Amino acid sequence: MARVRYGARTEAEIAATRTASSKLPDIWSTGVVAVWESDPDVVAAVLPPPLKPTARPLVRANISKVDLAGYPLGAGSVAVAAEHGGVAGWYPLVMPMTHERALTGGREVFGEPKKLGEVTVERDGLVVRAAMARHGIAFVEVRGAVSGSLPLPEPAPKTDFYFKFLPGVDGSGFDADPVLVHCVRNERVRKLESVTGDVVLRESMYDPVADLHVRRLVEITIGEKTSDQRGRVVERVSAQALLPYIHQRYDDPRQILDGLPEGSV
């Protein structure tokens, strides 16, 4: 009988897949990073417990392009500074990606809030423009001019916080208690330059980052970097406490009910 492609794979095939994934080469990206201070009350309002705000109400937009052979990728995120259990890090609110393949692992394994979108990074001489867009709206745009080289930072771990959960099959709550994930990235930088410019936040009902208005711009940089990442579940969290925040994950929270039969809720 011919190979049934939806059939079970052998242990050897599964092991080979894991081995191939663990030996991926360094993948370098070119990215624009903008950091600014926003309103402390607004930053605190978007953090689900048990995450807490840090001393500075920082917001970070990270907009990158990865020139993978035959598979160019745009990747972005908007995150706010947060703290959990003495660990300082970032809580991403939205992570647009230009390809479905870039969504799957992050969403299903780590709980990253990834969505399909448009991500562009453009440089013409010293002029830089980077943007994240969805539904025809460039909800974040960073623009400016390169103003000089910066010293390369030492390799350092950076932590992002994610909530991993599955909406309940009956349309109510979750199937099990959500978990809080610490995702640690070991980042290396081979080129870094400062950018003099500004950050534009545009109104979008789907990605309302305009609420995180720019009170004071801290820095804009453009650089080349690579990183790996490892995640771990640090605790189970209260489903009741997280439920008011799950709309952050969806363009329309009602879409999680799309698969339910009529009259089941």
CSV table of C-alpha atoms in Angstrom, one decimal:
chain,number,residue,atom,x,y,z
A,1,MET,CA,0.0,0.0,0.0
A,2,ALA,CA,1.3,3.5,-0.9
A,3,ARG,CA,2.3,5.7,2.0
A,4,VAL,CA,-0.7,7.4,3.6
A,5,ARG,CA,0.5,10.9,4.4
A,6,TYR,CA,-2.0,11.5,7.2
A,7,GLY,CA,-1.0,8.3,8.8
A,8,ALA,CA,1.1,7.8,11.9
A,9,ARG,CA,4.8,8.5,11.6
A,10,THR,CA,7.4,6.2,13.0
A,11,GLU,CA,9.5,6.9,16.1
A,12,ALA,CA,12.5,7.4,13.8
A,13,GLU,CA,10.7,10.0,11.7
A,14,ILE,CA,9.6,11.9,14.8
A,15,ALA,CA,13.1,11.8,16.2
A,16,ALA,CA,14.5,13.0,12.9
A,17,THR,CA,12.2,16.0,12.9
A,18,ARG,CA,13.2,17.0,16.5
A,19,THR,CA,16.9,16.6,15.6
A,20,ALA,CA,16.6,18.8,12.5
A,21,SER,CA,14.7,21.5,14.5
A,22,SER,CA,17.5,21.5,17.2
A,23,LYS,CA,20.2,22.1,14.6
A,24,LEU,CA,18.9,25.2,12.9
A,25,PRO,CA,21.6,27.6,11.8
A,26,ASP,CA,21.8,31.1,13.1
A,27,ILE,CA,19.1,33.3,11.4
A,28,TRP,CA,20.0,37.0,11.3
A,29,SER,CA,17.4,39.7,11.0
A,30,THR,CA,17.5,43.4,10.3
A,31,GLY,CA,15.2,45.2,12.7
A,32,VAL,CA,14.1,48.6,13.9
A,33,VAL,CA,13.3,48.9,17.6
A,34,ALA,CA,11.6,51.9,19.1
A,35,VAL,CA,11.1,52.3,22.9
A,36,TRP,CA,9.0,55.0,24.5
A,37,GLU,CA,7.4,56.0,27.8
A,38,SER,CA,3.6,55.9,27.9
A,39,ASP,CA,1.0,56.6,30.5
A,40,PRO,CA,1.6,54.4,33.6
A,41,ASP,CA,-2.1,53.8,34.1
A,42,VAL,CA,-2.5,52.6,30.5
A,43,VAL,CA,0.4,50.2,30.7
A,44,ALA,CA,-0.8,48.8,34.0
A,45,ALA,CA,-4.3,48.3,32.5
A,46,VAL,CA,-3.2,46.0,29.7
A,47,LEU,CA,-1.3,43.6,32.1
A,48,PRO,CA,-3.2,40.5,33.1
A,49,PRO,CA,-2.4,39.2,36.6
A,50,PRO,CA,0.0,38.0,37.9
A,51,LEU,CA,2.1,40.4,35.7
A,52,LYS,CA,2.9,43.7,37.2
A,53,PRO,CA,4.1,47.0,35.8
A,54,THR,CA,7.7,48.0,36.2
A,55,ALA,CA,9.0,51.3,37.5
A,56,ARG,CA,9.0,52.8,34.0
A,57,PRO,CA,5.9,52.6,31.8
A,58,LEU,CA,7.9,51.5,28.7
A,59,VAL,CA,6.5,50.3,25.4
A,60,ARG,CA,8.6,48.6,22.7
A,61,ALA,CA,7.9,48.2,19.0
A,62,ASN,CA,10.1,45.7,17.3
A,63,ILE,CA,9.9,45.5,13.5
A,64,SER,CA,12.1,43.1,11.6
A,65,LYS,CA,12.7,41.4,8.3
A,66,VAL,CA,14.4,38.1,7.8
A,67,ASP,CA,15.9,37.3,4.4
A,68,LEU,CA,15.4,33.5,4.5
A,69,ALA,CA,16.2,31.9,1.2
A,70,GLY,CA,13.0,31.7,-0.9
A,71,TYR,CA,11.0,32.6,2.2
A,72,PRO,CA,11.4,36.3,3.2
A,73,LEU,CA,9.7,36.9,6.5
A,74,GLY,CA,8.5,40.1,8.2
A,75,ALA,CA,8.0,39.9,12.0
A,76,GLY,CA,6.9,42.5,14.4
A,77,SER,CA,5.7,43.0,18.0
A,78,VAL,CA,4.4,45.7,20.3
A,79,ALA,CA,5.1,44.9,24.0
A,80,VAL,CA,4.9,46.7,27.3
A,81,ALA,CA,7.4,46.3,30.1
A,82,ALA,CA,6.3,43.9,32.9
A,83,GLU,CA,7.6,42.0,35.9
A,84,HIS,CA,6.8,38.6,37.3
A,85,GLY,CA,8.4,36.9,40.3
A,86,GLY,CA,11.3,39.3,40.3
A,87,VAL,CA,12.0,38.8,36.6
A,88,ALA,CA,11.8,41.9,34.4
A,89,GLY,CA,10.7,41.4,30.8
A,90,TRP,CA,8.1,42.3,28.2
A,91,TYR,CA,4.5,41.4,27.6
A,92,PRO,CA,3.7,41.4,23.8
A,93,LEU,CA,0.2,42.6,22.9
A,94,VAL,CA,0.3,41.8,19.2
A,95,MET,CA,2.9,40.1,17.0
A,96,PRO,CA,2.1,40.4,13.3
A,97,MET,CA,3.8,37.9,11.0
A,98,THR,CA,3.8,37.8,7.2
A,99,HIS,CA,3.5,34.0,6.8
A,100,GLU,CA,1.4,31.3,8.4
A,101,ARG,CA,4.4,29.1,9.1
A,102,ALA,CA,5.8,31.8,11.5
A,103,LEU,CA,2.5,31.7,13.5
A,104,THR,CA,2.1,28.1,14.3
A,105,GLY,CA,4.9,27.2,16.6
A,106,GLY,CA,4.8,30.5,18.5
A,107,ARG,CA,1.1,30.4,19.0
A,108,GLU,CA,0.6,26.8,19.8
A,109,VAL,CA,3.8,26.1,21.8
A,110,PHE,CA,4.5,29.3,23.6
A,111,GLY,CA,1.1,31.1,23.5
A,112,GLU,CA,2.5,34.1,21.6
A,113,PRO,CA,-0.2,36.5,20.3
A,114,LYS,CA,0.8,36.2,16.7
A,115,LYS,CA,-1.5,37.2,13.8
A,116,LEU,CA,-1.1,37.5,10.0
A,117,GLY,CA,-0.1,41.0,9.0
A,118,GLU,CA,2.1,43.1,6.9
A,119,VAL,CA,5.6,44.0,8.2
A,120,THR,CA,8.0,46.2,6.3
A,121,VAL,CA,11.5,47.5,7.0
A,122,GLU,CA,13.0,49.8,4.4
A,123,ARG,CA,16.3,51.6,4.3
A,124,ASP,CA,17.5,54.0,1.6
A,125,GLY,CA,20.9,55.4,2.5
A,126,LEU,CA,20.4,56.9,5.9
A,127,VAL,CA,16.6,57.1,5.7
A,128,VAL,CA,14.7,54.4,7.6
A,129,ARG,CA,11.0,53.4,7.6
A,130,ALA,CA,9.5,50.5,9.3
A,131,ALA,CA,5.8,49.6,9.8
A,132,MET,CA,3.3,47.0,11.0
A,133,ALA,CA,-0.1,46.8,9.3
A,134,ARG,CA,-3.2,44.8,9.5
A,135,HIS,CA,-6.6,45.2,7.8
A,136,GLY,CA,-5.1,48.0,5.7
A,137,ILE,CA,-4.0,50.1,8.6
A,138,ALA,CA,-0.4,50.8,9.4
A,139,PHE,CA,-1.0,50.9,13.2
A,140,VAL,CA,2.7,51.5,14.0
A,141,GLU,CA,5.1,53.3,11.8
A,142,VAL,CA,8.7,54.3,12.8
A,143,ARG,CA,10.5,56.7,10.5
A,144,GLY,CA,13.8,58.6,10.7
A,145,ALA,CA,17.4,58.8,9.7
A,146,VAL,CA,20.4,56.9,10.9
A,147,SER,CA,22.5,59.2,13.1
A,148,GLY,CA,25.5,57.1,14.0
A,149,SER,CA,26.9,53.7,15.1
A,150,LEU,CA,26.4,52.3,18.6
A,151,PRO,CA,28.6,50.0,20.5
A,152,LEU,CA,27.6,46.4,20.3
A,153,PRO,CA,25.9,45.1,23.4
A,154,GLU,CA,27.1,41.9,25.0
A,155,PRO,CA,25.0,38.8,24.4
A,156,ALA,CA,22.2,38.8,26.9
A,157,PRO,CA,19.0,36.9,27.8
A,158,LYS,CA,15.7,38.7,27.3
A,159,THR,CA,12.4,37.5,28.7
A,160,ASP,CA,8.9,37.7,27.2
A,161,PHE,CA,5.8,36.7,29.1
A,162,TYR,CA,3.0,34.8,27.4
A,163,PHE,CA,-0.3,33.3,28.5
A,164,LYS,CA,-1.1,29.9,26.9
A,165,PHE,CA,-4.7,28.8,26.9
A,166,LEU,CA,-7.5,27.1,25.0
A,167,PRO,CA,-11.0,28.6,24.9
A,168,GLY,CA,-13.6,26.1,26.3
A,169,VAL,CA,-15.3,23.9,23.8
A,170,ASP,CA,-18.7,24.9,25.2
A,171,GLY,CA,-18.0,28.6,24.6
A,172,SER,CA,-17.5,29.4,28.2
A,173,GLY,CA,-14.1,30.1,29.8
A,174,PHE,CA,-11.2,27.7,29.2
A,175,ASP,CA,-10.8,23.9,28.9
A,176,ALA,CA,-8.2,24.0,31.6
A,177,ASP,CA,-6.4,26.6,33.7
A,178,PRO,CA,-4.2,28.9,31.6
A,179,VAL,CA,-0.5,28.8,32.1
A,180,LEU,CA,2.0,31.7,32.3
A,181,VAL,CA,5.1,31.1,30.1
A,182,HIS,CA,8.5,32.7,30.5
A,183,CYS,CA,10.2,32.7,27.1
A,184,VAL,CA,13.9,33.5,27.3
A,185,ARG,CA,15.8,34.6,24.2
A,186,ASN,CA,19.6,34.7,24.0
A,187,GLU,CA,20.3,37.6,21.7
A,188,ARG,CA,23.4,38.4,19.8
A,189,VAL,CA,23.9,41.7,17.9
A,190,ARG,CA,26.4,42.2,15.1
A,191,LYS,CA,25.5,45.7,14.0
A,192,LEU,CA,23.7,48.5,15.7
A,193,GLU,CA,23.0,52.2,14.8
A,194,SER,CA,20.9,54.9,16.3
A,195,VAL,CA,18.1,56.5,14.5
A,196,THR,CA,16.7,60.1,14.9
A,197,GLY,CA,13.0,60.0,14.1
A,198,ASP,CA,9.6,59.5,15.5
A,199,VAL,CA,6.9,56.9,16.1
A,200,VAL,CA,3.4,57.2,14.6
A,201,LEU,CA,0.5,55.2,16.2
A,202,ARG,CA,-2.6,55.1,14.1
A,203,GLU,CA,-6.1,54.3,15.3
A,204,SER,CA,-7.2,50.7,14.6
A,205,MET,CA,-10.1,48.8,16.2
A,206,TYR,CA,-8.3,45.6,15.6
A,207,ASP,CA,-4.9,46.6,17.0
A,208,PRO,CA,-5.5,49.5,19.4
A,209,VAL,CA,-1.9,50.3,20.3
A,210,ALA,CA,-2.7,54.0,19.8
A,211,ASP,CA,-3.9,53.9,23.5
A,212,LEU,CA,-0.2,53.5,24.4
A,213,HIS,CA,0.6,57.0,23.2
A,214,VAL,CA,4.1,58.3,23.1
A,215,ARG,CA,4.8,60.5,26.1
A,216,ARG,CA,8.6,60.5,25.7
A,217,LEU,CA,10.6,58.8,23.0
A,218,VAL,CA,13.5,56.9,24.7
A,219,GLU,CA,15.4,55.5,21.6
A,220,ILE,CA,15.1,54.2,18.1
A,221,THR,CA,17.7,51.8,16.7
A,222,ILE,CA,18.3,49.7,13.7
A,223,GLY,CA,20.5,46.6,13.8
A,224,GLU,CA,21.2,43.1,12.8
A,225,LYS,CA,20.7,40.3,15.4
A,226,THR,CA,20.1,36.6,16.0
A,227,SER,CA,18.6,34.8,18.9
A,228,ASP,CA,17.4,31.4,20.1
A,229,GLN,CA,14.5,30.9,22.5
A,230,ARG,CA,13.5,28.5,25.2
A,231,GLY,CA,10.2,28.6,27.1
A,232,ARG,CA,9.0,27.2,30.4
A,233,VAL,CA,5.7,27.1,32.2
A,234,VAL,CA,6.2,29.0,35.5
A,235,GLU,CA,2.7,28.7,37.0
A,236,ARG,CA,-1.0,28.1,36.3
A,237,VAL,CA,-3.0,31.2,36.5
A,238,SER,CA,-6.5,32.0,37.5
A,239,ALA,CA,-8.9,31.5,34.6
A,240,GLN,CA,-11.3,34.0,36.1
A,241,ALA,CA,-8.6,36.6,36.3
A,242,LEU,CA,-7.4,36.1,32.7
A,243,LEU,CA,-10.8,35.9,31.1
A,244,PRO,CA,-11.3,39.7,30.9
A,245,TYR,CA,-8.1,40.0,28.8
A,246,ILE,CA,-8.6,37.3,26.2
A,247,HIS,CA,-10.0,39.8,23.7
A,248,GLN,CA,-6.3,40.9,23.3
A,249,ARG,CA,-5.7,37.7,21.3
A,250,TYR,CA,-8.6,38.1,18.8
A,251,ASP,CA,-9.8,40.7,16.3
A,252,ASP,CA,-13.3,39.8,17.5
A,253,PRO,CA,-13.7,37.7,20.7
A,254,ARG,CA,-16.9,36.2,19.2
A,255,GLN,CA,-14.8,34.4,16.6
A,256,ILE,CA,-13.9,31.7,19.3
A,257,LEU,CA,-17.6,30.7,19.1
A,258,ASP,CA,-17.6,30.3,15.3
A,259,GLY,CA,-17.2,26.5,15.5
A,260,LEU,CA,-20.0,26.0,17.9
A,261,PRO,CA,-23.3,24.6,16.7
A,262,GLU,CA,-26.2,27.0,16.7
A,263,GLY,CA,-28.0,27.2,20.0
A,264,SER,CA,-25.2,25.6,22.0
A,265,VAL,CA,-24.5,28.9,23.9
